[in-house]
Every structure is written in structure tokens, then in C-alpha cells.
């Protein structure tokens, strides 16, 4: 069994799920995002987005901060250092698989 | 909702499953492969590999040909044109997501 296949077999399933990949890849390129922005960009329902964010928070990949913008509640999401490292590892694994590295 | 997020939400789940991605990415770069070679490379059990290949065959992505090598039975697998196109589409979607195209 080649190294590339082994990596793919052990790929991080928390990130591999398409909706969570959407969220993590987006958070990777912005400093922080609020819940409504994420919802609009990802096209997920409020309930689905919430449940994926909870899973990401439990994995230590996302930090959720509840605050206010004036009198309106605001939920800010950022990718943690652990989350950034996990995404980078995931990205390397997938890139290797997609560029013929599995031969 | 951006185009890249929409593509990811609709990503081909037949190929996205890590074991099947391993198989398809491998078949993409070789002309054909026999079952035992695929099993050794992918690290899957015989039963798991069989069931993933059946799923890929049902989706029209893989052609399975049972033949003989001398007196020994030999199962040859090739990626169909449909399978090649599906993998290329999948690869584009993932590459866009992984290279910050979701911003």
C-alpha cells in the first residue's frame, strides 16, 4: 500500500464532509466571519450550519464567539491554529491524490 | 451562494468517498489494473474493494472484465469515458475549493 493511499484512507473525515470543507476552506482565507455571512456563502440552512459548526468546534478547529454589534447579537467564527494545520494537511493529501500521486 | 460553494455542495459523492477516490485516481493514471493489484495498492480488503467496484460499475464509471491469465481467473478494471470525465470534474471542484476559490 503506497503512502498516498494510506493518507487518503486516513483522511480527516471532519474536514472531508463537503459542507464542512466549504466552511473550513472559507474560514481559511478570511480572518473571521460572522454566522450570517457564512450562511449566505455556504448556502446551508441555519440548522445545518449550526450543527456543522458545533462539530468543528468540538474538534477544536473553529472558535465561536458570541458578541454584539450595537444591540444585535453577532456570532463570530475563526479557524483555530489546530484547524488551520488540519486543513493544510487535508489539502496536501487531496492534492497528492488528485495529481496522480496514487500511481 | 458562490459558484464554488455550489459545486462543492453538489460534489460527486460516488467519487468523494475516500476509498473510491483512491480507486478512481489510480485507474485514471493506468490503462487498466487487475483486481489483485488494486487490492494491494489500495490496502482494502477483498470484500470492501468488491463492493466499491460494484458501486463504481453501477455508476458507469468502471468497466469490469472477467478473463483468464493462463488457467487463472483475472479481473481487469478500467475507467470508462464517463468515469474519466466525472473524475476530471471532481478534481476541478476540489482544486477550486482547496486553492481559496471559495472566498
PDB file of C-alpha atoms in Angstrom:
ATOM      1  CA  UNK A   1       0.000   0.000   0.000  1.00  0.00           C
ATOM      2  CA  UNK A   2       1.507   3.296  -1.079  1.00  0.00           C
ATOM      3  CA  UNK A   3       1.911   6.269   1.235  1.00  0.00           C
ATOM      4  CA  UNK A   4      -0.570   8.355  -0.776  1.00  0.00           C
ATOM      5  CA  UNK A   5      -3.270   5.665  -0.476  1.00  0.00           C
ATOM      6  CA  UNK A   6      -2.619   5.364   3.236  1.00  0.00           C
ATOM      7  CA  UNK A   7      -3.004   9.117   3.698  1.00  0.00           C
ATOM      8  CA  UNK A   8      -6.255   9.066   1.801  1.00  0.00           C
ATOM      9  CA  UNK A   9      -7.600   6.131   3.827  1.00  0.00           C
ATOM     10  CA  UNK A  10      -6.842   8.107   6.999  1.00  0.00           C
ATOM     11  CA  UNK A  11      -8.071  11.441   5.624  1.00  0.00           C
ATOM     12  CA  UNK A  12      -9.651  13.788   8.173  1.00  0.00           C
ATOM     13  CA  UNK A  13     -13.390  12.997   7.879  1.00  0.00           C
ATOM     14  CA  UNK A  14     -14.331  16.079   9.868  1.00  0.00           C
ATOM     15  CA  UNK A  15     -12.993  18.226   7.018  1.00  0.00           C
ATOM     16  CA  UNK A  16     -13.753  15.842   4.141  1.00  0.00           C
ATOM     17  CA  UNK A  17     -17.544  16.227   4.547  1.00  0.00           C
ATOM     18  CA  UNK A  18     -18.419  18.683   1.718  1.00  0.00           C
ATOM     19  CA  UNK A  19     -20.377  21.240   3.767  1.00  0.00           C
ATOM     20  CA  UNK A  20     -17.649  21.384   6.422  1.00  0.00           C
ATOM     21  CA  UNK A  21     -14.980  21.607   3.724  1.00  0.00           C
ATOM     22  CA  UNK A  22     -16.863  24.610   2.362  1.00  0.00           C
ATOM     23  CA  UNK A  23     -16.857  26.247   5.789  1.00  0.00           C
ATOM     24  CA  UNK A  24     -13.230  25.461   6.649  1.00  0.00           C
ATOM     25  CA  UNK A  25     -11.871  26.490   3.228  1.00  0.00           C
ATOM     26  CA  UNK A  26     -13.725  29.777   3.533  1.00  0.00           C
ATOM     27  CA  UNK A  27     -12.549  30.472   7.088  1.00  0.00           C
ATOM     28  CA  UNK A  28      -9.011  29.631   5.984  1.00  0.00           C
ATOM     29  CA  UNK A  29      -8.896  32.631   3.659  1.00  0.00           C
ATOM     30  CA  UNK A  30     -10.688  35.221   5.814  1.00  0.00           C
ATOM     31  CA  UNK A  31      -9.601  36.496   9.220  1.00  0.00           C
ATOM     32  CA  UNK A  32     -13.039  35.924  10.728  1.00  0.00           C
ATOM     33  CA  UNK A  33     -16.604  35.596   9.508  1.00  0.00           C
ATOM     34  CA  UNK A  34     -19.974  36.128  11.112  1.00  0.00           C
ATOM     35  CA  UNK A  35     -22.651  33.466  11.088  1.00  0.00           C
ATOM     36  CA  UNK A  36     -24.912  35.223   8.585  1.00  0.00           C
ATOM     37  CA  UNK A  37     -22.101  35.739   6.105  1.00  0.00           C
ATOM     38  CA  UNK A  38     -21.153  32.054   6.360  1.00  0.00           C
ATOM     39  CA  UNK A  39     -24.773  31.065   5.906  1.00  0.00           C
ATOM     40  CA  UNK A  40     -25.141  33.191   2.789  1.00  0.00           C
ATOM     41  CA  UNK A  41     -21.866  31.991   1.266  1.00  0.00           C
ATOM     42  CA  UNK A  42     -22.296  28.304   2.046  1.00  0.00           C
ATOM     43  CA  UNK A  43     -25.970  28.150   1.102  1.00  0.00           C
ATOM     44  CA  UNK A  44     -26.628  25.999   4.183  1.00  0.00           C
ATOM     45  CA  UNK A  45     -29.730  26.296   6.320  1.00  0.00           C
ATOM     46  CA  UNK A  46     -29.299  27.846   9.761  1.00  0.00           C
ATOM     47  CA  UNK A  47     -29.739  24.460  11.451  1.00  0.00           C
ATOM     48  CA  UNK A  48     -27.280  22.670   9.176  1.00  0.00           C
ATOM     49  CA  UNK A  49     -24.665  25.383   9.524  1.00  0.00           C
ATOM     50  CA  UNK A  50     -25.064  25.356  13.319  1.00  0.00           C
ATOM     51  CA  UNK A  51     -24.605  21.634  13.537  1.00  0.00           C
ATOM     52  CA  UNK A  52     -21.522  21.617  11.296  1.00  0.00           C
ATOM     53  CA  UNK A  53     -20.011  24.484  13.312  1.00  0.00           C
ATOM     54  CA  UNK A  54     -20.627  22.627  16.551  1.00  0.00           C
ATOM     55  CA  UNK A  55     -18.849  19.578  15.140  1.00  0.00           C
ATOM     56  CA  UNK A  56     -15.929  21.783  14.036  1.00  0.00           C
ATOM     57  CA  UNK A  57     -15.821  23.478  17.438  1.00  0.00           C
ATOM     58  CA  UNK A  58     -15.813  20.117  19.238  1.00  0.00           C
ATOM     59  CA  UNK A  59     -12.889  19.055  17.059  1.00  0.00           C
ATOM     60  CA  UNK A  60     -11.023  22.193  18.134  1.00  0.00           C
ATOM     61  CA  UNK A  61     -10.929  23.517  14.558  1.00  0.00           C
ATOM     62  CA  UNK A  62     -13.229  26.526  14.924  1.00  0.00           C
ATOM     63  CA  UNK A  63     -13.660  29.119  17.656  1.00  0.00           C
ATOM     64  CA  UNK A  64     -17.167  30.551  18.092  1.00  0.00           C
ATOM     65  CA  UNK A  65     -17.516  33.922  19.819  1.00  0.00           C
ATOM     66  CA  UNK A  66     -20.901  35.344  20.681  1.00  0.00           C
ATOM     67  CA  UNK A  67     -20.881  39.128  20.873  1.00  0.00           C
ATOM     68  CA  UNK A  68     -22.994  42.158  19.900  1.00  0.00           C
ATOM     69  CA  UNK A  69     -22.934  44.635  17.060  1.00  0.00           C
ATOM     70  CA  UNK A  70     -24.757  47.547  18.652  1.00  0.00           C
ATOM     71  CA  UNK A  71     -27.788  45.804  20.100  1.00  0.00           C
ATOM     72  CA  UNK A  72     -27.791  42.944  17.597  1.00  0.00           C
ATOM     73  CA  UNK A  73     -26.297  39.591  18.575  1.00  0.00           C
ATOM     74  CA  UNK A  74     -23.354  38.599  16.416  1.00  0.00           C
ATOM     75  CA  UNK A  75     -21.617  35.216  16.208  1.00  0.00           C
ATOM     76  CA  UNK A  76     -18.034  35.381  15.018  1.00  0.00           C
ATOM     77  CA  UNK A  77     -16.206  32.337  13.694  1.00  0.00           C
ATOM     78  CA  UNK A  78     -12.479  31.888  13.295  1.00  0.00           C
ATOM     79  CA  UNK A  79     -10.329  28.931  12.363  1.00  0.00           C
ATOM     80  CA  UNK A  80      -8.002  27.942  15.227  1.00  0.00           C
ATOM     81  CA  UNK A  81      -4.316  27.092  14.750  1.00  0.00           C
ATOM     82  CA  UNK A  82      -5.285  23.426  15.011  1.00  0.00           C
ATOM     83  CA  UNK A  83      -7.945  23.945  12.353  1.00  0.00           C
ATOM     84  CA  UNK A  84      -5.505  25.690  10.006  1.00  0.00           C
ATOM     85  CA  UNK A  85      -2.974  22.873  10.394  1.00  0.00           C
ATOM     86  CA  UNK A  86      -5.685  20.241   9.822  1.00  0.00           C
ATOM     87  CA  UNK A  87      -6.872  21.981   6.656  1.00  0.00           C
ATOM     88  CA  UNK A  88      -3.307  22.250   5.339  1.00  0.00           C
ATOM     89  CA  UNK A  89      -2.718  18.548   5.990  1.00  0.00           C
ATOM     90  CA  UNK A  90      -6.039  17.695   4.317  1.00  0.00           C
ATOM     91  CA  UNK A  91      -5.188  19.878   1.329  1.00  0.00           C
ATOM     92  CA  UNK A  92      -1.810  18.176   0.833  1.00  0.00           C
ATOM     93  CA  UNK A  93      -3.409  14.719   0.971  1.00  0.00           C
ATOM     94  CA  UNK A  94      -6.075  15.631  -1.561  1.00  0.00           C
ATOM     95  CA  UNK A  95      -3.669  17.409  -3.885  1.00  0.00           C
ATOM     96  CA  UNK A  96      -1.419  14.375  -3.952  1.00  0.00           C
ATOM     97  CA  UNK A  97      -4.368  12.119  -4.746  1.00  0.00           C
ATOM     98  CA  UNK A  98      -5.696  14.410  -7.463  1.00  0.00           C
ATOM     99  CA  UNK A  99      -2.381  14.963  -9.223  1.00  0.00           C
ATOM    100  CA  UNK A 100      -1.666  11.303  -9.939  1.00  0.00           C
ATOM    101  CA  UNK A 101       0.325  10.731  -6.763  1.00  0.00           C
ATOM    102  CA  UNK A 102      -1.571   7.481  -6.168  1.00  0.00           C
ATOM    103  CA  UNK A 103       0.071   5.603  -9.006  1.00  0.00           C
TER     104      UNK A 103
ATOM    105  CA  UNK B   1     -24.009  31.441  -2.575  1.00  0.00           C
ATOM    106  CA  UNK B   2     -20.897  31.424  -4.725  1.00  0.00           C
ATOM    107  CA  UNK B   3     -20.389  29.082  -7.669  1.00  0.00           C
ATOM    108  CA  UNK B   4     -17.513  27.284  -5.924  1.00  0.00           C
ATOM    109  CA  UNK B   5     -19.672  26.539  -2.862  1.00  0.00           C
ATOM    110  CA  UNK B   6     -22.485  25.319  -5.087  1.00  0.00           C
ATOM    111  CA  UNK B   7     -20.131  22.960  -6.898  1.00  0.00           C
ATOM    112  CA  UNK B   8     -18.855  21.606  -3.613  1.00  0.00           C
ATOM    113  CA  UNK B   9     -22.386  21.105  -2.270  1.00  0.00           C
ATOM    114  CA  UNK B  10     -23.186  19.084  -5.395  1.00  0.00           C
ATOM    115  CA  UNK B  11     -19.863  17.248  -5.480  1.00  0.00           C
ATOM    116  CA  UNK B  12     -19.979  13.692  -6.841  1.00  0.00           C
ATOM    117  CA  UNK B  13     -20.389  11.564  -3.678  1.00  0.00           C
ATOM    118  CA  UNK B  14     -19.593   8.376  -5.569  1.00  0.00           C
ATOM    119  CA  UNK B  15     -16.057   9.669  -6.106  1.00  0.00           C
ATOM    120  CA  UNK B  16     -15.745  11.720  -2.902  1.00  0.00           C
ATOM    121  CA  UNK B  17     -15.802   8.637  -0.654  1.00  0.00           C
ATOM    122  CA  UNK B  18     -12.071   8.197   0.203  1.00  0.00           C
ATOM    123  CA  UNK B  19     -11.699   4.513  -0.762  1.00  0.00           C
ATOM    124  CA  UNK B  20     -13.438   5.082  -4.102  1.00  0.00           C
ATOM    125  CA  UNK B  21     -11.363   8.214  -4.698  1.00  0.00           C
ATOM    126  CA  UNK B  22      -8.268   6.046  -4.175  1.00  0.00           C
ATOM    127  CA  UNK B  23      -9.509   3.544  -6.751  1.00  0.00           C
ATOM    128  CA  UNK B  24     -10.635   6.098  -9.336  1.00  0.00           C
ATOM    129  CA  UNK B  25      -7.486   8.241  -9.038  1.00  0.00           C
ATOM    130  CA  UNK B  26      -5.367   5.146  -9.535  1.00  0.00           C
ATOM    131  CA  UNK B  27      -7.351   3.888 -12.531  1.00  0.00           C
ATOM    132  CA  UNK B  28      -7.159   7.372 -14.026  1.00  0.00           C
ATOM    133  CA  UNK B  29      -3.378   7.116 -14.412  1.00  0.00           C
ATOM    134  CA  UNK B  30      -3.078   3.494 -15.546  1.00  0.00           C
ATOM    135  CA  UNK B  31      -4.542   1.941 -18.691  1.00  0.00           C
ATOM    136  CA  UNK B  32      -6.034  -0.965 -16.755  1.00  0.00           C
ATOM    137  CA  UNK B  33      -5.446  -2.747 -13.483  1.00  0.00           C
ATOM    138  CA  UNK B  34      -6.233  -6.218 -12.211  1.00  0.00           C
ATOM    139  CA  UNK B  35      -8.145  -6.802  -9.006  1.00  0.00           C
ATOM    140  CA  UNK B  36      -5.157  -8.070  -7.005  1.00  0.00           C
ATOM    141  CA  UNK B  37      -3.023  -5.085  -7.948  1.00  0.00           C
ATOM    142  CA  UNK B  38      -5.821  -2.705  -6.932  1.00  0.00           C
ATOM    143  CA  UNK B  39      -6.256  -4.563  -3.663  1.00  0.00           C
ATOM    144  CA  UNK B  40      -2.546  -4.347  -2.852  1.00  0.00           C
ATOM    145  CA  UNK B  41      -2.302  -0.664  -3.773  1.00  0.00           C
ATOM    146  CA  UNK B  42      -5.482   0.467  -2.043  1.00  0.00           C
ATOM    147  CA  UNK B  43      -4.966  -1.617   1.097  1.00  0.00           C
ATOM    148  CA  UNK B  44      -8.668  -2.525   1.041  1.00  0.00           C
ATOM    149  CA  UNK B  45      -9.993  -5.950   1.955  1.00  0.00           C
ATOM    150  CA  UNK B  46     -11.294  -8.103  -0.891  1.00  0.00           C
ATOM    151  CA  UNK B  47     -14.878  -7.563   0.240  1.00  0.00           C
ATOM    152  CA  UNK B  48     -14.548  -3.807   0.576  1.00  0.00           C
ATOM    153  CA  UNK B  49     -12.823  -3.444  -2.777  1.00  0.00           C
ATOM    154  CA  UNK B  50     -15.505  -5.586  -4.445  1.00  0.00           C
ATOM    155  CA  UNK B  51     -18.320  -3.523  -3.027  1.00  0.00           C
ATOM    156  CA  UNK B  52     -16.719  -0.211  -4.028  1.00  0.00           C
ATOM    157  CA  UNK B  53     -16.056  -1.544  -7.541  1.00  0.00           C
ATOM    158  CA  UNK B  54     -19.672  -2.664  -7.853  1.00  0.00           C
ATOM    159  CA  UNK B  55     -20.829   0.814  -6.860  1.00  0.00           C
ATOM    160  CA  UNK B  56     -18.453   2.354  -9.428  1.00  0.00           C
ATOM    161  CA  UNK B  57     -19.629  -0.104 -12.096  1.00  0.00           C
ATOM    162  CA  UNK B  58     -23.295   0.687 -11.364  1.00  0.00           C
ATOM    163  CA  UNK B  59     -22.496   4.381 -11.766  1.00  0.00           C
ATOM    164  CA  UNK B  60     -20.987   3.625 -15.176  1.00  0.00           C
ATOM    165  CA  UNK B  61     -17.546   4.802 -14.059  1.00  0.00           C
ATOM    166  CA  UNK B  62     -15.677   1.484 -14.140  1.00  0.00           C
ATOM    167  CA  UNK B  63     -15.746  -1.458 -16.525  1.00  0.00           C
ATOM    168  CA  UNK B  64     -15.072  -4.877 -15.012  1.00  0.00           C
ATOM    169  CA  UNK B  65     -13.887  -7.648 -17.332  1.00  0.00           C
ATOM    170  CA  UNK B  66     -13.503 -11.214 -16.127  1.00  0.00           C
ATOM    171  CA  UNK B  67     -10.936 -13.152 -18.123  1.00  0.00           C
ATOM    172  CA  UNK B  68      -8.118 -15.682 -17.671  1.00  0.00           C
ATOM    173  CA  UNK B  69      -4.378 -15.472 -17.468  1.00  0.00           C
ATOM    174  CA  UNK B  70      -3.425 -18.997 -18.479  1.00  0.00           C
ATOM    175  CA  UNK B  71      -5.697 -21.012 -16.246  1.00  0.00           C
ATOM    176  CA  UNK B  72      -6.002 -18.382 -13.522  1.00  0.00           C
ATOM    177  CA  UNK B  73      -9.058 -16.142 -13.401  1.00  0.00           C
ATOM    178  CA  UNK B  74      -8.221 -12.467 -13.822  1.00  0.00           C
ATOM    179  CA  UNK B  75     -10.475  -9.446 -13.249  1.00  0.00           C
ATOM    180  CA  UNK B  76      -9.467  -6.392 -15.213  1.00  0.00           C
ATOM    181  CA  UNK B  77     -10.714  -2.913 -14.296  1.00  0.00           C
ATOM    182  CA  UNK B  78     -10.695   0.172 -16.475  1.00  0.00           C
ATOM    183  CA  UNK B  79     -12.128   3.633 -16.034  1.00  0.00           C
ATOM    184  CA  UNK B  80     -14.821   4.378 -18.645  1.00  0.00           C
ATOM    185  CA  UNK B  81     -15.040   7.656 -20.548  1.00  0.00           C
ATOM    186  CA  UNK B  82     -17.865   8.648 -18.198  1.00  0.00           C
ATOM    187  CA  UNK B  83     -15.644   7.808 -15.230  1.00  0.00           C
ATOM    188  CA  UNK B  84     -12.741   9.840 -16.594  1.00  0.00           C
ATOM    189  CA  UNK B  85     -14.988  12.854 -17.166  1.00  0.00           C
ATOM    190  CA  UNK B  86     -16.505  12.516 -13.682  1.00  0.00           C
ATOM    191  CA  UNK B  87     -13.063  12.356 -12.070  1.00  0.00           C
ATOM    192  CA  UNK B  88     -11.908  15.422 -14.017  1.00  0.00           C
ATOM    193  CA  UNK B  89     -14.997  17.345 -12.928  1.00  0.00           C
ATOM    194  CA  UNK B  90     -14.461  16.238  -9.328  1.00  0.00           C
ATOM    195  CA  UNK B  91     -10.794  17.249  -9.465  1.00  0.00           C
ATOM    196  CA  UNK B  92     -11.641  20.733 -10.731  1.00  0.00           C
ATOM    197  CA  UNK B  93     -14.226  21.240  -7.976  1.00  0.00           C
ATOM    198  CA  UNK B  94     -11.821  20.152  -5.252  1.00  0.00           C
ATOM    199  CA  UNK B  95      -8.905  22.130  -6.630  1.00  0.00           C
ATOM    200  CA  UNK B  96     -11.000  25.271  -6.662  1.00  0.00           C
ATOM    201  CA  UNK B  97     -12.095  24.677  -3.077  1.00  0.00           C
ATOM    202  CA  UNK B  98      -8.554  23.937  -1.886  1.00  0.00           C
ATOM    203  CA  UNK B  99      -6.902  26.885  -3.572  1.00  0.00           C
ATOM    204  CA  UNK B 100      -9.003  29.560  -1.908  1.00  0.00           C
ATOM    205  CA  UNK B 101     -11.629  29.693  -4.650  1.00  0.00           C
ATOM    206  CA  UNK B 102     -14.364  29.682  -2.019  1.00  0.00           C
ATOM    207  CA  UNK B 103     -13.661  33.161  -0.789  1.00  0.00           C
TER     208      UNK B 103
END
